[in-house]
PDB file of C-alpha atoms in Angstrom:
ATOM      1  CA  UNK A   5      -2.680   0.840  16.017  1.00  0.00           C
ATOM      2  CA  UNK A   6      -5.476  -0.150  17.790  1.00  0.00           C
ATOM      3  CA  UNK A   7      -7.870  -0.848  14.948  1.00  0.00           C
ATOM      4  CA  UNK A   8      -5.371  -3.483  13.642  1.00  0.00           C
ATOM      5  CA  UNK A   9      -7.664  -5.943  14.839  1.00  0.00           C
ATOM      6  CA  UNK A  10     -10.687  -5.464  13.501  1.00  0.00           C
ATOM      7  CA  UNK A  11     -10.049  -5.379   9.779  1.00  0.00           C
ATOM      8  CA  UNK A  12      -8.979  -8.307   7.515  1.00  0.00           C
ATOM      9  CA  UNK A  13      -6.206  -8.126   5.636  1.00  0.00           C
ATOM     10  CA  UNK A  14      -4.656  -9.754   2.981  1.00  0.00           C
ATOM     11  CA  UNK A  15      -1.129 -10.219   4.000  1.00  0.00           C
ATOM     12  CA  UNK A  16       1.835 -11.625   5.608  1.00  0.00           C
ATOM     13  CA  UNK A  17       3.221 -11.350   9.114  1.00  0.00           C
ATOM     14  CA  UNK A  18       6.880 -11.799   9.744  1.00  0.00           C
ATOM     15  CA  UNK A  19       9.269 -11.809  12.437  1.00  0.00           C
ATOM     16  CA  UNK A  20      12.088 -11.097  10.144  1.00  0.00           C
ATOM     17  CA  UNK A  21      13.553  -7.243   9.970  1.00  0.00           C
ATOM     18  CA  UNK A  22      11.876  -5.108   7.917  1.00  0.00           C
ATOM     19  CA  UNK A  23      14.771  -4.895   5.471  1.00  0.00           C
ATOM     20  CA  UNK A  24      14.898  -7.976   5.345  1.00  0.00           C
ATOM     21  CA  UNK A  25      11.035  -8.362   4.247  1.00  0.00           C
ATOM     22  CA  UNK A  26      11.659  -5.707   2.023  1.00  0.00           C
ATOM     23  CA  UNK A  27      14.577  -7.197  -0.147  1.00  0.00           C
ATOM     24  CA  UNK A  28      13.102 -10.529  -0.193  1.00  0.00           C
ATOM     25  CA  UNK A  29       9.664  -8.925  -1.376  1.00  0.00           C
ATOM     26  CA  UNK A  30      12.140  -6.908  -4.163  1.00  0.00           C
ATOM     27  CA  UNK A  31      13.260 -10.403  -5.021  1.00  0.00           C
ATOM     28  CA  UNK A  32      10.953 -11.892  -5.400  1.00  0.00           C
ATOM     29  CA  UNK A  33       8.654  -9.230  -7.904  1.00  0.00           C
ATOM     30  CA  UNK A  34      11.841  -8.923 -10.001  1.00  0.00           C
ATOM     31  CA  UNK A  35      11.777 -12.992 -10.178  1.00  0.00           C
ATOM     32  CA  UNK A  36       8.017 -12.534 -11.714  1.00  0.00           C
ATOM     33  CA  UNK A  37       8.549  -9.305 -13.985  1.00  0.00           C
ATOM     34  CA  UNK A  38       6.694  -7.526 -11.920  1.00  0.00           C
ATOM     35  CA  UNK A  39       6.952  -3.441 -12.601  1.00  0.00           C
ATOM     36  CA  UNK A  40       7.055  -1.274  -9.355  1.00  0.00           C
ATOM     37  CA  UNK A  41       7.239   1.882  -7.912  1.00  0.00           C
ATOM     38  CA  UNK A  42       8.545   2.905  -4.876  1.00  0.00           C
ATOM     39  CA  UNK A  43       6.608   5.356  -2.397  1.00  0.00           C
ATOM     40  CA  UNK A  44       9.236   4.748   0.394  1.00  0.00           C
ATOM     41  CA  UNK A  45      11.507   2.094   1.654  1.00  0.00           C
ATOM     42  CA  UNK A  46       8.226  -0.122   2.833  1.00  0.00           C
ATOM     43  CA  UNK A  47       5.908   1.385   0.692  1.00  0.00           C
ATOM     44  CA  UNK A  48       5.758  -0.188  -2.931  1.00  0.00           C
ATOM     45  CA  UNK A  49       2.864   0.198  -5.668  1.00  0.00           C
ATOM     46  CA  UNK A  50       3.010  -2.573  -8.244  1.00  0.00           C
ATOM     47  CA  UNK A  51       2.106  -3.485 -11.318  1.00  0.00           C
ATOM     48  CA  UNK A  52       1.622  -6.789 -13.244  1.00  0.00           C
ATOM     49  CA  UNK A  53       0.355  -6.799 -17.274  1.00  0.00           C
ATOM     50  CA  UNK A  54      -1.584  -9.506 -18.397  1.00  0.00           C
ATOM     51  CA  UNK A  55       0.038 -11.190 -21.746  1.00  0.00           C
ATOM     52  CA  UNK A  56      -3.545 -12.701 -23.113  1.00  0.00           C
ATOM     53  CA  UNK A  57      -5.443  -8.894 -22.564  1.00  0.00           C
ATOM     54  CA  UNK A  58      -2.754  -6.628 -22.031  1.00  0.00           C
ATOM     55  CA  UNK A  59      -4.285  -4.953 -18.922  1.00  0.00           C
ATOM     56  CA  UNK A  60      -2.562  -4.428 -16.072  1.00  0.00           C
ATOM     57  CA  UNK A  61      -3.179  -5.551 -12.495  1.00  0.00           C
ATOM     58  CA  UNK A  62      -2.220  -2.877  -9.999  1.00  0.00           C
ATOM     59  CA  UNK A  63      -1.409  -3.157  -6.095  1.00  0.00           C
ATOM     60  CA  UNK A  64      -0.007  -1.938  -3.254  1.00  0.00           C
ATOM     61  CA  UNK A  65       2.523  -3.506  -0.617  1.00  0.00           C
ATOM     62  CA  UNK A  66       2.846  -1.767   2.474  1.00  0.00           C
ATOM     63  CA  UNK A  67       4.635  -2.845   5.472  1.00  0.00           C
ATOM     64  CA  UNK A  68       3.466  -1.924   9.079  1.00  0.00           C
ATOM     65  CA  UNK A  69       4.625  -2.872  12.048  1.00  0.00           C
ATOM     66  CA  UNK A  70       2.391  -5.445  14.374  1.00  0.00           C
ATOM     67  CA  UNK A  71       4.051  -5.494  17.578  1.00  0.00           C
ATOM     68  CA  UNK A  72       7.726  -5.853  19.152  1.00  0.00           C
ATOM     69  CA  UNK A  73       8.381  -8.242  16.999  1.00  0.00           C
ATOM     70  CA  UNK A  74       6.363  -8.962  14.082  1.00  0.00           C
ATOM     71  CA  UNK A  75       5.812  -7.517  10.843  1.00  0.00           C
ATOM     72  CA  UNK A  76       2.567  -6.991   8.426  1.00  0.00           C
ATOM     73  CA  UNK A  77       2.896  -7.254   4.931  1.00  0.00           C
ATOM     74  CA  UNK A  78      -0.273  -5.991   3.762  1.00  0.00           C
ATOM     75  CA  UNK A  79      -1.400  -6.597   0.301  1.00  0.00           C
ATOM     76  CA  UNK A  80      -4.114  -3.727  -1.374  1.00  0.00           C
ATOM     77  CA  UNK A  81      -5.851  -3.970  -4.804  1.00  0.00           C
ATOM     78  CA  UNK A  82      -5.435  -0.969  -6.524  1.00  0.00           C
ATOM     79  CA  UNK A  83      -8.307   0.327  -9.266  1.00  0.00           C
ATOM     80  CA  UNK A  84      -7.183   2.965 -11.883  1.00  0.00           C
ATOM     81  CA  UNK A  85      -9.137   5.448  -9.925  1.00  0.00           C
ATOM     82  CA  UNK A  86      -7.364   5.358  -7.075  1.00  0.00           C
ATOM     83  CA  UNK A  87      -3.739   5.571  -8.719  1.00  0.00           C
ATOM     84  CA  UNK A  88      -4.463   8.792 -10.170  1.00  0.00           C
ATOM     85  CA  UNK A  89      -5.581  10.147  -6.888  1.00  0.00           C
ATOM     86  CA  UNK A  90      -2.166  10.773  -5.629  1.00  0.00           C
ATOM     87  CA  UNK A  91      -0.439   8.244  -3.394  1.00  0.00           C
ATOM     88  CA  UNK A  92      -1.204  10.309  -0.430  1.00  0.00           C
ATOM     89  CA  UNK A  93      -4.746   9.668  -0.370  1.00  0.00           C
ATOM     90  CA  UNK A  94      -4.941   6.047  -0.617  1.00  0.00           C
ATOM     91  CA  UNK A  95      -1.584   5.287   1.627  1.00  0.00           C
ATOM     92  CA  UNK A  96      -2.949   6.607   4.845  1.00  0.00           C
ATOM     93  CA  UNK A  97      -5.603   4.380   5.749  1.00  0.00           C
ATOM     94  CA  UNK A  98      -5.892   0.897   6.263  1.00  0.00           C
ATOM     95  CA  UNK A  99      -9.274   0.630   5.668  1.00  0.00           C
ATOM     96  CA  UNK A 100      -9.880  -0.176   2.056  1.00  0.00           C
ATOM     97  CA  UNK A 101     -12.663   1.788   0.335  1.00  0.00           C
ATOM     98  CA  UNK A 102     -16.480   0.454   0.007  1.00  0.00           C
ATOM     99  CA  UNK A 103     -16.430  -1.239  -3.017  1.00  0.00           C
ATOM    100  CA  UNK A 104     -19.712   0.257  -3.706  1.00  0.00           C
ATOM    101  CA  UNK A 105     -21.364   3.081  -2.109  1.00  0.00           C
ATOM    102  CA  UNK A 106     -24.659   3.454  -4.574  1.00  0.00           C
ATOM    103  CA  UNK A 107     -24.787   0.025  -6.144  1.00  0.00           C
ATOM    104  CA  UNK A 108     -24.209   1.103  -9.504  1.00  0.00           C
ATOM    105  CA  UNK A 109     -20.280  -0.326 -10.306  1.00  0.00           C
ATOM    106  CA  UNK A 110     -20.985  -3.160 -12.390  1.00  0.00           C
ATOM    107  CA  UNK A 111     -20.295  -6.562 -11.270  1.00  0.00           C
ATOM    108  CA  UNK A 112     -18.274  -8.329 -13.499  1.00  0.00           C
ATOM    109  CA  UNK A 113     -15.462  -6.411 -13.829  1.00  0.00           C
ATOM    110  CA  UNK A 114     -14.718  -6.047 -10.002  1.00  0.00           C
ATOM    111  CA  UNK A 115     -14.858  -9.354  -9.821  1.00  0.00           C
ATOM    112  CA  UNK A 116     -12.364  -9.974 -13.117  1.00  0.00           C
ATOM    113  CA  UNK A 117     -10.129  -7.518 -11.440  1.00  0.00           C
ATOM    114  CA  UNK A 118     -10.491  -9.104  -7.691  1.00  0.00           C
ATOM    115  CA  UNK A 119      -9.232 -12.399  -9.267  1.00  0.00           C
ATOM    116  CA  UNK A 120      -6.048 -10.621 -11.266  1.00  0.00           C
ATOM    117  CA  UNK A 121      -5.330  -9.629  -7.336  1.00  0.00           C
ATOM    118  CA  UNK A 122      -5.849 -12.845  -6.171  1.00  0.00           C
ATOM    119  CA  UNK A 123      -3.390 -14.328  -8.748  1.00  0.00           C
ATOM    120  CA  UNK A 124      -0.905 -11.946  -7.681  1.00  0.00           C
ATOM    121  CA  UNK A 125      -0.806 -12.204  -4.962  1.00  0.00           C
ATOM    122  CA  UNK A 126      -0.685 -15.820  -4.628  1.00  0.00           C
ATOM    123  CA  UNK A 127       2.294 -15.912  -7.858  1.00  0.00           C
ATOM    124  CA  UNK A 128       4.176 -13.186  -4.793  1.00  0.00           C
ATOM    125  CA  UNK A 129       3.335 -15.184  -1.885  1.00  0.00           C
ATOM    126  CA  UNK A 130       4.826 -18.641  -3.596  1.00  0.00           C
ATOM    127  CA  UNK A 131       7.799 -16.924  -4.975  1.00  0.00           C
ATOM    128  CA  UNK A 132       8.501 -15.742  -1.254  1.00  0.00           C
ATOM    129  CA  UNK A 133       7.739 -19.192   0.280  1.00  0.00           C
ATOM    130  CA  UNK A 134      10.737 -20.811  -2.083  1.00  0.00           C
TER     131      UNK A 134
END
């Protein structure tokens, strides 16, 4: 859509075909025990659990299409909240919500939580680079 452009994302862009993105993405979670869930066929929630706390990292991979050609793979940190919401609430929009719309969600934790994203992201992204 047209507001593709002004948002960052954390993602990948491909040329590949979708299904192709898909099974290499399926691949590549089950070669990192990763748990997931599947809302549709490029839709997937996932879930990672940390050995040392035993928490769990949640996020969501969605695939949209760019242009013609190319692909998005867009990576979304997912916070307990938004999980129970339903997965039609959060899947719609690209636009992630405000972290903080009063100032009163306490710091450290979002930014414990932004890391365990980071991390898996980056364990996904290597795994699909091999």
């Amino acid at each position: 859509g047209p507001h593709m452009g002004a948002k960052w994302h954390l993602g990948i862009r491909s040329q590949s075909k979708p299904n192709d993105i898909m099974l290499e993405v399926y691949r590549a979670m089950k070669a990192l025990s990763y748990e997931w869930k599947i809302i549709n066929p490029y839709h997937v929630r996932v879930r990672r659990q940390n050995v040392k706390t035993g928490k769990f990292s949640k996020m969501s991979l969605q695939l949209y299409q760019v242009d013609a050609k190319s692909y998005l793979l867009d990576f979304k940190s997912l916070t307990n909240d938004e999980v129970e919401q339903g997965d039609d609430v959060i899947m719609e929009s690209l636009t992630p919500p405000p972290l903080s719309v009063s100032g009163v969600m306490p710091l450290q934790p979002t930014g414990h939580h932004t890391m365990e994203f980071f991390e898996m992201c980056a364990a996904l992204i290597i795994q699909l680079a091999r």
